[in-house]
């Protein structure tokens, strides 16, 4: 299964925030949208980094609640690993496992074109396995 197929069902919306937004503002976005990470982009939508709940917890753990006033740019990850929609679900899981992160932006022609989380991966992989299983059962029943 390709990432393009997942995006066709899930949609290509990506929640972004600009780098000057404070961690508190990012927390408000994460809570309102019920998500675990935001892509940090400039006013033109150019990818600058990614900031997840882990980064916020680490910042508060190290500096205390005052970290909530810091800009996203001071705690985001700037070396963002991205994929294209032509990659497979399996290749994507491998990249997430190797990098130990749960979010993966999808890029097309240098622009953001979607985001999938480990939750999406698990959901779509389970559905795929169920389809494979029932196809096998049907096949066995006919031989
Ligand atoms: P996560 O597991 O996605 O909540 O993120 C764990 C750590 O990896 C945080 O420091 C994130 O900023 C970072 N991170 C999340 N997604 C990516 C990604 N696609 N590429 C690089 N770093 C990431």
Coordinates of N, CA and C and ligand atoms in Angstrom, one line a residue:
X1 N 0.8 -1.2 0.0 CA 0.0 0.0 0.0 C 0.9 1.3 0.0
X2 N 0.5 2.2 -0.8 CA 1.3 3.4 -0.9 C 0.7 4.5 0.0
X3 N 1.6 5.5 0.3 CA 1.1 6.6 1.1 C 0.0 7.4 0.4
X4 N 0.1 7.4 -1.0 CA -0.9 8.1 -1.7 C -2.3 7.6 -1.5
X5 N -2.4 6.2 -1.3 CA -3.7 5.6 -1.0 C -4.2 6.0 0.4
X6 N -3.3 6.1 1.3 CA -3.8 6.5 2.7 C -4.2 8.0 2.6
X7 N -3.5 8.8 1.9 CA -3.9 10.2 1.8 C -5.2 10.4 1.1
X8 N -5.5 9.5 0.2 CA -6.8 9.6 -0.6 C -7.9 9.5 0.4
X9 N -7.8 8.7 1.4 CA -8.8 8.5 2.4 C -8.7 9.5 3.5
X10 N -7.5 9.8 4.0 CA -7.3 10.6 5.2 C -7.4 12.1 4.8
X11 N -7.0 12.5 3.6 CA -6.9 13.9 3.3 C -5.5 14.4 3.4
X12 N -5.3 15.6 2.8 CA -3.9 16.1 2.8 C -3.7 17.4 3.6
X13 N -4.7 17.6 4.5 CA -4.6 18.8 5.4 C -3.4 18.6 6.4
X14 N -2.6 19.6 6.5 CA -1.5 19.6 7.5 C -1.7 20.8 8.4
X15 N -1.7 20.5 9.7 CA -1.8 21.6 10.7 C -0.4 22.2 10.9
X16 N -0.2 23.5 10.5 CA 1.1 24.2 10.6 C 1.0 25.4 11.6
X17 N 2.1 25.8 12.0 CA 2.2 27.0 12.8 C 3.5 27.7 12.5
X18 N 3.5 29.0 12.6 CA 4.7 29.8 12.3 C 5.7 29.7 13.5
X19 N 7.0 29.9 13.2 CA 8.1 29.6 14.2 C 8.0 30.6 15.4
X20 N 7.4 31.7 15.2 CA 7.4 32.7 16.4 C 6.3 32.4 17.4
X21 N 5.4 31.4 17.1 CA 4.3 31.0 18.0 C 5.0 30.4 19.3
X22 N 4.4 30.7 20.4 CA 4.9 30.2 21.7 C 4.5 28.8 21.9
X23 N 5.3 28.1 22.8 CA 4.9 26.7 23.1 C 3.5 26.6 23.6
X24 N 3.1 27.7 24.4 CA 1.7 27.7 24.9 C 0.7 27.7 23.8
X25 N 1.0 28.5 22.8 CA 0.1 28.6 21.6 C 0.1 27.3 20.9
X26 N 1.2 26.6 20.8 CA 1.3 25.3 20.1 C 0.4 24.3 20.9
X27 N 0.5 24.4 22.3 CA -0.3 23.5 23.1 C -1.7 23.7 22.8
X28 N -2.1 24.9 22.7 CA -3.6 25.2 22.4 C -4.0 24.6 21.0
X29 N -3.1 24.7 20.1 CA -3.4 24.1 18.7 C -3.5 22.5 18.9
X30 N -2.5 21.9 19.6 CA -2.5 20.5 19.7 C -3.8 20.0 20.4
X31 N -4.2 20.7 21.5 CA -5.4 20.4 22.2 C -6.6 20.5 21.4
X32 N -6.8 21.7 20.7 CA -8.0 21.9 19.9 C -8.1 21.0 18.7
X33 N -7.0 20.6 18.1 CA -7.1 19.7 16.9 C -6.9 18.2 17.3
X34 N -6.6 18.0 18.6 CA -6.4 16.6 19.1 C -5.4 15.9 18.3
X35 N -4.2 16.5 18.2 CA -3.1 15.9 17.5 C -1.8 16.0 18.4
X36 N -0.7 15.3 17.9 CA 0.5 15.2 18.7 C 1.6 16.1 18.2
X37 N 1.5 16.7 17.0 CA 2.6 17.4 16.5 C 2.1 18.5 15.5
X38 N 2.8 19.6 15.4 CA 2.5 20.5 14.3 C 3.8 20.7 13.4
X39 N 3.6 20.9 12.2 CA 4.7 21.2 11.3 C 4.9 22.7 11.4
X40 N 6.1 23.1 11.6 CA 6.4 24.6 11.7 C 6.8 25.0 10.3
X41 N 6.1 26.0 9.8 CA 6.3 26.5 8.4 C 6.3 28.1 8.4
X42 N 6.9 28.6 7.4 CA 6.9 30.1 7.3 C 5.6 30.6 6.7
X43 N 5.5 31.9 6.5 CA 4.2 32.4 6.0 C 3.9 31.9 4.6
X44 N 4.9 31.4 3.8 CA 4.7 30.9 2.5 C 4.4 29.4 2.5
X45 N 4.4 28.8 3.7 CA 4.1 27.3 3.8 C 5.4 26.5 3.6
X46 N 6.6 27.2 3.7 CA 7.8 26.4 3.5 C 8.1 25.7 4.8
X47 N 8.5 24.4 4.7 CA 8.8 23.6 5.9 C 10.0 24.1 6.6
X48 N 9.9 24.4 7.9 CA 11.1 24.8 8.7 C 11.4 23.8 9.8
X49 N 10.4 23.1 10.3 CA 10.7 22.1 11.3 C 9.4 21.4 11.7
X50 N 9.6 20.6 12.8 CA 8.4 19.9 13.4 C 8.5 20.0 14.9
X51 N 7.4 20.2 15.5 CA 7.4 20.3 17.0 C 6.3 19.4 17.5
X52 N 6.7 18.4 18.3 CA 5.7 17.5 18.9 C 5.5 17.6 20.4
X53 N 4.5 17.0 20.9 CA 4.3 17.1 22.4 C 5.5 16.7 23.2
X54 N 6.3 15.8 22.6 CA 7.6 15.3 23.3 C 8.5 16.5 23.5
X55 N 8.6 17.3 22.4 CA 9.5 18.5 22.5 C 9.1 19.5 23.6
X56 N 7.7 19.6 23.7 CA 7.2 20.5 24.7 C 7.4 20.0 26.1
X57 N 7.2 18.7 26.3 CA 7.4 18.1 27.6 C 8.8 18.2 28.0
X58 N 9.8 17.9 27.0 CA 11.2 18.1 27.3 C 11.6 19.5 27.7
X59 N 11.0 20.5 27.0 CA 11.3 21.9 27.3 C 10.8 22.2 28.7
X60 N 9.6 21.8 29.1 CA 9.1 22.1 30.4 C 9.9 21.3 31.5
X61 N 10.3 20.1 31.2 CA 11.0 19.3 32.1 C 12.4 19.9 32.4
X62 N 13.0 20.5 31.4 CA 14.3 21.1 31.6 C 14.3 22.5 32.2
X63 N 13.3 23.3 31.8 CA 13.3 24.8 32.1 C 12.1 25.2 33.0
X64 N 11.2 24.3 33.2 CA 10.0 24.6 34.0 C 8.9 25.3 33.1
X65 N 7.8 25.7 33.7 CA 6.7 26.2 33.0 C 7.0 27.5 32.1
X66 N 8.1 28.2 32.5 CA 8.4 29.4 31.8 C 8.8 29.1 30.3
X67 N 9.1 27.8 30.0 CA 9.4 27.4 28.6 C 8.2 27.6 27.7
X68 N 7.0 27.7 28.3 CA 5.8 27.8 27.5 C 5.8 29.2 26.8
X69 N 6.6 30.1 27.3 CA 6.7 31.4 26.6 C 7.7 31.4 25.4
X70 N 8.5 30.3 25.3 CA 9.5 30.3 24.3 C 8.9 30.1 22.9
X71 N 9.6 30.6 21.9 CA 9.0 30.4 20.5 C 9.2 29.0 20.1
X72 N 8.3 28.5 19.2 CA 8.4 27.1 18.7 C 9.8 26.9 18.1
X73 N 10.4 27.9 17.4 CA 11.7 27.8 16.7 C 12.8 27.3 17.6
X74 N 12.7 27.6 19.0 CA 13.8 27.2 19.8 C 13.7 25.8 20.3
X75 N 12.6 25.1 20.0 CA 12.5 23.7 20.5 C 12.1 22.7 19.4
X76 N 11.9 23.2 18.2 CA 11.5 22.3 17.1 C 12.7 21.5 16.6
X77 N 12.4 20.4 15.9 CA 13.4 19.6 15.2 C 13.5 20.2 13.8
X78 N 14.7 20.6 13.4 CA 14.8 21.2 12.1 C 15.2 20.2 11.0
X79 N 15.8 19.1 11.4 CA 16.2 18.1 10.4 C 15.0 17.1 10.2
X80 N 14.0 17.6 9.5 CA 12.8 16.8 9.4 C 12.9 15.7 8.3
X81 N 12.6 14.5 8.7 CA 12.6 13.4 7.7 C 11.2 13.4 7.0
X82 N 11.2 13.4 5.7 CA 9.9 13.5 5.0 C 9.9 12.3 4.0
X83 N 8.7 12.1 3.4 CA 8.6 11.0 2.4 C 7.8 11.6 1.2
X84 N 7.7 10.8 0.1 CA 6.9 11.2 -1.0 C 5.7 10.3 -0.9
X85 N 4.6 10.6 -1.6 CA 3.4 9.8 -1.6 C 3.6 8.5 -2.3
X86 N 4.7 8.3 -3.1 CA 4.9 7.1 -3.8 C 5.5 6.0 -2.9
X87 N 6.0 6.4 -1.7 CA 6.6 5.4 -0.8 C 5.5 4.5 -0.2
X88 N 6.0 3.3 0.2 CA 5.1 2.3 0.7 C 4.9 2.5 2.2
X89 N 3.8 1.9 2.7 CA 3.5 2.0 4.2 C 4.7 1.4 4.9
X90 N 5.2 0.3 4.4 CA 6.3 -0.5 5.1 C 7.5 0.4 5.2
X91 N 7.9 1.0 4.1 CA 9.1 1.9 4.1 C 8.9 3.0 5.1
X92 N 7.7 3.5 5.2 CA 7.4 4.7 6.1 C 7.6 4.2 7.5
X93 N 7.0 3.0 7.9 CA 7.1 2.5 9.2 C 8.6 2.4 9.6
X94 N 9.4 1.8 8.6 CA 10.8 1.6 8.9 C 11.5 3.0 9.2
X95 N 11.2 4.0 8.5 CA 11.8 5.3 8.7 C 11.4 5.9 10.1
X96 N 10.1 5.7 10.4 CA 9.6 6.1 11.7 C 10.3 5.4 12.9
X97 N 10.5 4.1 12.7 CA 11.1 3.2 13.7 C 12.6 3.7 13.9
X98 N 13.3 3.8 12.7 CA 14.7 4.2 12.8 C 14.9 5.5 13.4
X99 N 14.0 6.5 13.1 CA 14.2 7.8 13.6 C 13.5 8.0 15.0
X100 N 12.7 7.0 15.5 CA 12.0 7.0 16.7 C 11.1 8.2 16.8
X101 N 10.3 8.5 15.8 CA 9.3 9.5 15.8 C 8.0 9.0 15.2
X102 N 6.9 9.7 15.5 CA 5.6 9.2 15.2 C 4.9 10.0 14.1
X103 N 5.6 10.9 13.5 CA 4.9 11.8 12.5 C 5.8 11.9 11.3
X104 N 5.1 11.9 10.1 CA 5.9 12.0 8.9 C 5.2 12.9 7.9
X105 N 5.8 14.1 7.6 CA 5.2 14.9 6.6 C 5.5 14.3 5.2
X106 N 4.5 14.6 4.3 CA 4.7 14.1 2.9 C 4.9 15.4 2.1
X107 N 6.0 15.3 1.2 CA 6.3 16.4 0.4 C 6.1 16.1 -1.1
X108 N 5.7 17.1 -1.8 CA 5.5 17.0 -3.3 C 6.1 18.3 -3.9
X109 N 7.0 18.1 -4.8 CA 7.7 19.3 -5.5 C 8.1 20.3 -4.5
X110 N 8.7 19.9 -3.4 CA 9.2 20.8 -2.4 C 8.1 21.5 -1.5
X111 N 6.9 21.0 -1.6 CA 5.8 21.6 -0.8 C 5.2 20.5 0.1
X112 N 4.6 21.0 1.2 CA 3.9 20.1 2.1 C 2.7 19.5 1.4
X113 N 2.5 18.2 1.5 CA 1.3 17.7 0.8 C 0.6 16.6 1.6
X114 N 0.8 16.7 3.0 CA 0.1 15.7 3.8 C 0.9 15.4 5.0
X115 N 0.4 14.7 5.9 CA 1.1 14.2 7.1 C 0.5 12.9 7.6
X116 N 1.3 11.9 7.9 CA 0.7 10.7 8.5 C 1.4 10.5 9.8
X117 N 0.6 10.0 10.8 CA 1.1 9.7 12.1 C 1.1 8.1 12.2
X118 N 1.8 7.7 13.3 CA 1.9 6.3 13.6 C 0.5 5.7 13.8
X119 N -0.5 6.5 14.3 CA -1.9 6.1 14.4 C -2.5 5.7 13.1
X120 N -2.2 6.6 12.1 CA -2.7 6.3 10.7 C -2.1 5.0 10.2
X121 N -0.8 4.9 10.4 CA -0.1 3.7 9.9 C -0.7 2.4 10.5
X122 N -0.9 2.4 11.8 CA -1.5 1.2 12.4 C -2.9 0.9 11.9
X123 N -3.7 2.0 11.8 CA -5.1 1.8 11.3 C -5.1 1.2 9.9
X124 N -4.3 1.8 9.0 CA -4.4 1.3 7.6 C -3.7 -0.1 7.5
X125 N -2.7 -0.3 8.2 CA -2.0 -1.6 8.2 C -2.9 -2.7 8.7
X126 N -3.7 -2.4 9.7 CA -4.6 -3.4 10.3 C -5.7 -3.7 9.3
X127 N -6.2 -2.7 8.6 CA -7.3 -2.9 7.6 C -6.7 -3.7 6.4
X128 N -5.5 -3.4 6.1 CA -4.8 -4.2 5.0 C -4.7 -5.7 5.4
X129 N -4.2 -5.9 6.6 CA -4.1 -7.3 7.0 C -5.4 -8.0 7.1
X130 N -6.5 -7.4 7.5 CA -7.8 -8.0 7.5 C -8.2 -8.4 6.1
X131 N -8.0 -7.4 5.2 CA -8.3 -7.7 3.8 C -7.6 -9.0 3.3
X132 N -6.3 -9.0 3.5 CA -5.4 -10.1 3.1 C -5.9 -11.4 3.7
X133 N -6.3 -11.4 5.0 CA -6.8 -12.6 5.7 C -8.1 -13.1 5.1
X134 N -9.0 -12.2 4.8 CA -10.3 -12.7 4.3 C -10.1 -13.2 2.9
X135 N -9.2 -12.6 2.1 CA -8.9 -13.1 0.7 C -8.4 -14.5 0.8
X136 N -7.5 -14.7 1.8 CA -6.9 -16.0 2.0 C -8.0 -17.1 2.4
X137 N -8.8 -16.6 3.3 CA -9.9 -17.5 3.8 C -10.8 -17.9 2.6
X138 N -11.2 -16.9 1.8 CA -12.0 -17.2 0.6 C -11.3 -18.1 -0.3
X139 N -10.0 -17.9 -0.6 CA -9.3 -18.8 -1.5 C -9.3 -20.2 -1.0
X140 N -9.0 -20.4 0.4 CA -8.9 -21.7 1.0 C -10.3 -22.4 0.8
X141 N -11.4 -21.6 1.0 CA -12.7 -22.2 1.0 C -13.1 -22.7 -0.4
X142 N -12.4 -22.2 -1.4 CA -12.7 -22.6 -2.8 C -11.9 -23.7 -3.4
X143 N -10.8 -24.0 -2.7 CA -9.9 -25.1 -3.2 C -10.2 -26.5 -2.6
Ligands
LIG1 P1 7.1 12.2 17.9 O1 7.4 10.8 18.3 O2 6.6 12.3 16.5 O3 6.2 12.9 18.9 O4 8.5 13.0 17.9 C1 9.6 12.6 18.7 C2 10.7 13.6 18.3 O5 11.1 13.5 16.9 C3 10.5 15.1 18.6 O6 11.7 15.7 18.9 C4 10.0 15.6 17.2 O7 10.3 16.9 17.0 C5 10.8 14.7 16.3 N1 10.1 14.4 15.0 C6 8.8 14.1 14.8 N2 8.6 13.8 13.5 C7 9.7 13.9 12.9 C8 10.2 13.7 11.5 N3 9.3 13.4 10.6 N4 11.5 14.0 11.2 C9 12.3 14.3 12.2 N5 12.0 14.5 13.5 C10 10.7 14.3 13.8

